Short mmCIF file of C-alpha atoms in Angstrom, two decimals:
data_model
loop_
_atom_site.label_atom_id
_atom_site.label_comp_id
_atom_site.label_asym_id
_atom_site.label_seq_id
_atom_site.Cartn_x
_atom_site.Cartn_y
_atom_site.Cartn_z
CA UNK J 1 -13.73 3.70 -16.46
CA UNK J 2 -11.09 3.26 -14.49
CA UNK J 3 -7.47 5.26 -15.34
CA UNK J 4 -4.34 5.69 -13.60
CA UNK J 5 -2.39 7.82 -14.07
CA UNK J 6 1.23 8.22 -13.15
CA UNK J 7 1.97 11.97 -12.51
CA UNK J 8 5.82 12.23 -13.17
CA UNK J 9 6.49 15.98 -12.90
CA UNK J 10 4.44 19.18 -12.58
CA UNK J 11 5.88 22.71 -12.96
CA UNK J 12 3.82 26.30 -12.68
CA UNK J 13 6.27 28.87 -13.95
CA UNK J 14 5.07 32.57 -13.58
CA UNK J 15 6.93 34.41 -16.99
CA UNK J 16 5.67 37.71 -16.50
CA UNK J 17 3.40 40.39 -15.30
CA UNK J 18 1.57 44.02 -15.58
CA UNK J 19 2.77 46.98 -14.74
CA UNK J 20 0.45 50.07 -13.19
CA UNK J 21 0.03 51.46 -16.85
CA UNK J 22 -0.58 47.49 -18.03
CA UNK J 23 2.62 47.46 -19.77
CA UNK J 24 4.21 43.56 -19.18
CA UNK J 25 7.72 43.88 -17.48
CA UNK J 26 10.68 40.98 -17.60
CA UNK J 27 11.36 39.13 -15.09
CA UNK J 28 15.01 38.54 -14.40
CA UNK J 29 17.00 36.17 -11.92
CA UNK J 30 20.25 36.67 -11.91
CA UNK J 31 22.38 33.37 -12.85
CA UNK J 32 24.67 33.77 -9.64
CA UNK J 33 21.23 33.98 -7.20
CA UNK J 34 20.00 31.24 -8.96
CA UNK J 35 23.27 29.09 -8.40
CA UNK J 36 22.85 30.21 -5.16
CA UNK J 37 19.37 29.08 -4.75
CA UNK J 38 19.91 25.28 -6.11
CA UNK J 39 23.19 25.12 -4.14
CA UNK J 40 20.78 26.31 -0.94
CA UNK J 41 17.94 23.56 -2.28
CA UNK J 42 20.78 20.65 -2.54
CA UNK J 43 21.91 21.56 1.18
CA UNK J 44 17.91 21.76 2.44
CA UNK J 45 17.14 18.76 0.61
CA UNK J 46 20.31 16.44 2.44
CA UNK J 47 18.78 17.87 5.84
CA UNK J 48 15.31 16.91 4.70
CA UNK J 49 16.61 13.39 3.78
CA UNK J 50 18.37 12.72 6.79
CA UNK J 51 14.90 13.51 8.96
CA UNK J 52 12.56 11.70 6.30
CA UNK J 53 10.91 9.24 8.36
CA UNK J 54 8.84 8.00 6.36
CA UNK J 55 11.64 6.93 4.19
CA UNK J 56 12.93 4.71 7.03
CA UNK J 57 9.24 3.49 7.99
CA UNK J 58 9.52 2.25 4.35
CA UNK J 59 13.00 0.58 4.28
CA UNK J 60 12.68 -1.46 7.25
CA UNK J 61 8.70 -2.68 6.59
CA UNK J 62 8.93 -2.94 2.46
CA UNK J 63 10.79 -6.13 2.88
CA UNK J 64 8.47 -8.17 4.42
CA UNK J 65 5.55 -7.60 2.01
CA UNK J 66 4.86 -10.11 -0.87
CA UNK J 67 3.27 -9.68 -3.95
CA UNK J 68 0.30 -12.83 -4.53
CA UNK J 69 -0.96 -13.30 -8.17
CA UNK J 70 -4.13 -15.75 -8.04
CA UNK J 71 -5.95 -17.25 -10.89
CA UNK J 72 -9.87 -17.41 -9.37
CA UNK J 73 -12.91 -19.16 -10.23
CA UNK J 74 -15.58 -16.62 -11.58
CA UNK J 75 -18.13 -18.87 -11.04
CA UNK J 76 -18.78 -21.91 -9.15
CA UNK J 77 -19.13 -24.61 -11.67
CA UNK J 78 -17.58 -23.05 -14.50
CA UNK J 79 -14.06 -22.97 -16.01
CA UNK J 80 -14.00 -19.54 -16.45
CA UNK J 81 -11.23 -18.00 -14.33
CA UNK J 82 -9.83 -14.45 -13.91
CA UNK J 83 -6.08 -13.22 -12.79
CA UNK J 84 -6.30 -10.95 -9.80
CA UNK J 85 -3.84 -8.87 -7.61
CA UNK J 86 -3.47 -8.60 -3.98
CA UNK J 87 -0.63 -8.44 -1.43
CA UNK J 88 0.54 -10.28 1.88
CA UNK J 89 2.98 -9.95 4.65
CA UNK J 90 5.11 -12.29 7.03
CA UNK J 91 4.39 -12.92 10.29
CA UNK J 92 6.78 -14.95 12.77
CA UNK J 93 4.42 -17.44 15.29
CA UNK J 94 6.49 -19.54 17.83
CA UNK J 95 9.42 -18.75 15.58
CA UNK J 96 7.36 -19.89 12.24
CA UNK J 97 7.12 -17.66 9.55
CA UNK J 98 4.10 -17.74 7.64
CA UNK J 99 2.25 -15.15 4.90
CA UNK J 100 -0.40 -13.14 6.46
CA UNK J 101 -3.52 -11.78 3.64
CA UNK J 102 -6.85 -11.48 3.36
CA UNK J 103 -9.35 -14.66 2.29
CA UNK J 104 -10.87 -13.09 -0.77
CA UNK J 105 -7.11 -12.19 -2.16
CA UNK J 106 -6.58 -16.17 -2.15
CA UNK J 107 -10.37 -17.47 -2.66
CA UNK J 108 -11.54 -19.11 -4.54
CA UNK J 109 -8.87 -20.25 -6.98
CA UNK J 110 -8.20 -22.97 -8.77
CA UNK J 111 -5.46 -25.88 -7.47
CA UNK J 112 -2.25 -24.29 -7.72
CA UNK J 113 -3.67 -20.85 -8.71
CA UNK J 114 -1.99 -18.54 -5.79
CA UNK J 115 1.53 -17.46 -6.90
CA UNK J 116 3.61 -15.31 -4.65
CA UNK J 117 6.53 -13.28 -5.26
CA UNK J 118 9.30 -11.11 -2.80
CA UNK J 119 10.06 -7.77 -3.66
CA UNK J 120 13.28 -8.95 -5.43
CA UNK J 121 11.02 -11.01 -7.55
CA UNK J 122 12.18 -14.23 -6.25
CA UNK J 123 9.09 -16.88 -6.57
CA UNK J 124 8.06 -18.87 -3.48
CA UNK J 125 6.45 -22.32 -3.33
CA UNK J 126 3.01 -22.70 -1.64
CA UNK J 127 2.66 -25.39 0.31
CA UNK J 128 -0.43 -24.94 2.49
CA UNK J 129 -3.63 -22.35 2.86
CA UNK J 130 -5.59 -21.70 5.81
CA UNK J 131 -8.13 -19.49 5.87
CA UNK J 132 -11.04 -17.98 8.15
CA UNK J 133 -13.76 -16.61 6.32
CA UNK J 134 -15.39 -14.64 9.29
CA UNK J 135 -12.67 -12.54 9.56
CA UNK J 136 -10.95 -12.31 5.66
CA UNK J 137 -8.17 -13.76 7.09
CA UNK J 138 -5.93 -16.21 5.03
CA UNK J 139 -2.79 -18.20 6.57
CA UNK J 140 -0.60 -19.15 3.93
CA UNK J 141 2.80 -21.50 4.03
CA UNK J 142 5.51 -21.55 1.84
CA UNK J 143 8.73 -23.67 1.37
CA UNK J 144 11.31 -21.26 1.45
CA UNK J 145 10.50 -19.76 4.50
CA UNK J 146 14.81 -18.88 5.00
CA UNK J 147 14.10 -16.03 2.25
CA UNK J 148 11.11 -14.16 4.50
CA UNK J 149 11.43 -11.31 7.10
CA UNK J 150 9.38 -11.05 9.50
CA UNK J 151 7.34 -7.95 9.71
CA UNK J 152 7.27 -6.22 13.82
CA UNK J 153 3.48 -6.33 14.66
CA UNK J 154 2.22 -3.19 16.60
CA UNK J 155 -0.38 -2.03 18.77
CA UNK J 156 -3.12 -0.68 17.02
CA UNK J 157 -5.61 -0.19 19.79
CA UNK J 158 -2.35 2.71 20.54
CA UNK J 159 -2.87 4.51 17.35
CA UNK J 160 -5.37 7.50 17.40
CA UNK J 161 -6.93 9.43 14.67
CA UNK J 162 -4.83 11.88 12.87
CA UNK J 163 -2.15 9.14 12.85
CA UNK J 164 -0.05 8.88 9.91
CA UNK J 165 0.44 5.51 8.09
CA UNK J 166 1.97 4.41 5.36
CA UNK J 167 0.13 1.32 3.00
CA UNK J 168 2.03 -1.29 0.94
CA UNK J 169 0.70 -3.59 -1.94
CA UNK J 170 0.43 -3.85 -5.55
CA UNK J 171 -2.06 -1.45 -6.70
CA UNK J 172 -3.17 -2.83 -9.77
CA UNK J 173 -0.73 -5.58 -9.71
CA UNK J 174 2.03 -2.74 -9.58
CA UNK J 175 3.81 -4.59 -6.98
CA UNK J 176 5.13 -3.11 -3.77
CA UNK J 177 3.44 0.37 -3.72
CA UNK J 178 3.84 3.19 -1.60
CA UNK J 179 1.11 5.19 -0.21
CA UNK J 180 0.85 7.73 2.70
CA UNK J 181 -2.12 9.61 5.01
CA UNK J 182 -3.95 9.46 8.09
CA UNK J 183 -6.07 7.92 10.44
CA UNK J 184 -9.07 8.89 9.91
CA UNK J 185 -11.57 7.10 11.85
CA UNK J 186 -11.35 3.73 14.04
CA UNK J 187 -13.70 0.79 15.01
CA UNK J 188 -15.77 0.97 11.88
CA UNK J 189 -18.44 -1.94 12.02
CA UNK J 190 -21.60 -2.69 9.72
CA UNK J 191 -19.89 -2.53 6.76
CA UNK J 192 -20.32 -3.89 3.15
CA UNK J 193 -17.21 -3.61 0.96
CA UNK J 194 -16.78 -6.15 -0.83
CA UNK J 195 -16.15 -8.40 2.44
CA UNK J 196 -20.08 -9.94 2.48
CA UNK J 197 -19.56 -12.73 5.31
CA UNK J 198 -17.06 -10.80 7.38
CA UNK J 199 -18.98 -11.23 10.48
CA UNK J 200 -15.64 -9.45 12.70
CA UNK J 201 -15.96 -6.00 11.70
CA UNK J 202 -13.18 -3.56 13.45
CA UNK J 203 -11.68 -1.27 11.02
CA UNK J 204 -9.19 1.58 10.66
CA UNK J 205 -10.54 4.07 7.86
CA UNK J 206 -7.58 5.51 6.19
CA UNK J 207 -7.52 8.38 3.30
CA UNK J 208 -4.25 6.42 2.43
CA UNK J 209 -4.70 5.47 -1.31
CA UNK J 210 -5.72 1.64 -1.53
CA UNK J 211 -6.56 0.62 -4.54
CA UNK J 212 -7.71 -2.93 -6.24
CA UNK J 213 -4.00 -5.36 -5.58
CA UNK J 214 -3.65 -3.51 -2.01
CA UNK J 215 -5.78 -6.09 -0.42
CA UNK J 216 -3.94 -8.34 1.83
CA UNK J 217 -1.03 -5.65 2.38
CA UNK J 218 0.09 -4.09 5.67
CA UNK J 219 -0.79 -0.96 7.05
CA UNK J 220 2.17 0.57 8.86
CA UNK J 221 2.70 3.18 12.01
CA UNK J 222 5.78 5.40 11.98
CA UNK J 223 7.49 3.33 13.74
CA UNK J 224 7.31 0.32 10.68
CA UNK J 225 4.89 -2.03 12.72
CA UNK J 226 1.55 -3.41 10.92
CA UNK J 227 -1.07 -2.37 12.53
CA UNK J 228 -3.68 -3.56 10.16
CA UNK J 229 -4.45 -5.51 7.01
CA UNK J 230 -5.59 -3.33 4.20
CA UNK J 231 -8.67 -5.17 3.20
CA UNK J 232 -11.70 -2.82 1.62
CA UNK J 233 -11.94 0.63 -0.16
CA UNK J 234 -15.06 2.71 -0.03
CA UNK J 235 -15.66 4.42 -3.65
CA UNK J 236 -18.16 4.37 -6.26
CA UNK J 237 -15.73 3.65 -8.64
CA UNK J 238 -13.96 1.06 -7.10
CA UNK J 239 -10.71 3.06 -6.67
CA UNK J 240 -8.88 5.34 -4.28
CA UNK J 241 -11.19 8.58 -4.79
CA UNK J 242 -8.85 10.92 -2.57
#
């Protein structure tokens, strides 16, 4: 069964300890050091804030990711359907934008079933899908394309293992989700994960955390270019193992 859990705050606090004849002895900190030691902590911590890049890699690619909601056909033939998660991202072609995702976040659904949302929330209209299935790729265009930005495409054939990148989706439909990690192997081919069909096989393996909703979203360099589509996870649970 699957469980997520959201770890808010941990805290390992040593109280005490033995002396030589196994007698416990107090622990004191005096309340000036300790002053001294947040008032140290706040100064570190502006430093550390001021060189976080990954908190910049975030503000200037978090924008251009969208959150898609579809309503899919569980079978073909029936009228059973099922809501499902995934993510997107814009792309600018000859000055077009257009919403850039993977084929099984957006197939098969019923008419009207793909919904897609900004980060602010704001909903967008869907006007046309386009979609290759030997690649997962999906092309989708939207009315208000004067409320996208643009995401900066990189080069991924640049990137080398040990890389750090950062993922963005909606993790169980918790939209516009930060993970972080590595590079941890390129060109994988030959692979089933959930893509059956996907005859263009040239993956980035990541120990990122992707999760079921992260399909679809952009996986970004340190310098906030996409440099891939996050698109299958490897597990026998169908979640981020890591």
């Amino acid at each position: 069964m699957q469980r997520l859990h959201f770890v808010i705050c941990m805290a390992i606090c040593v109280l005490s300890g033995l002396s030589a004849h196994g007698q416990e002895q107090p622990i004191s900190v005096s309340l000036d050091a300790r002053q001294q030691l947040f008032e140290q902590l706040a100064a570190d911590a502006k430093q550390f804030d001021a060189r976080n890049i990954l908190k910049k890699v975030v503000r200037v690619a978090k924008p251009s990711v969208v959150h898609i909601q579809s309503r899919k056909i569980v079978q073909a033939g029936s009228r059973r359907t099922i809501e499902e998660a995934g993510s997107g991202f814009v792309v600018e072609i000859d000055d077009r934008k257009f919403i850039l995702t993977n084929r099984h976040v957006v197939f098969p659904t019923v008419a009207d079933g793909v919904k897609i949302s900004l980060e602010d929330g704001q909903k967008l209209t869907v006007l046309d899908i386009n979609s290759d299935p030997s690649s997962d790729i999906a092309v989708i265009t939207v009315r208000e394309t004067d409320l996208l930005v643009p995401s900066r495409i990189g080069d991924r054939g640049k990137m080398d293992i040990g890389d750090f990148v950062v993922a963005i989706g909606s993790p169980f439909g918790l939209t516009h989700s930060i993970t972080y990690g590595i590079i941890s192997a390129k060109g994988r081919k030959d692979l089933s994960l959930g893509t059956q069909g996907v005859v263009i096989q040239d993956f980035i393996q990541t120990d990122a955390a992707i999760n079921p909703g992260n399909s679809g979203g952009p996986l970004v360099n340190m310098r906030g270019e996409v440099i891939g589509i996050n698109t299958a996870i490897a597990s026998s649970s169908g979640g981020n193992e890591g």
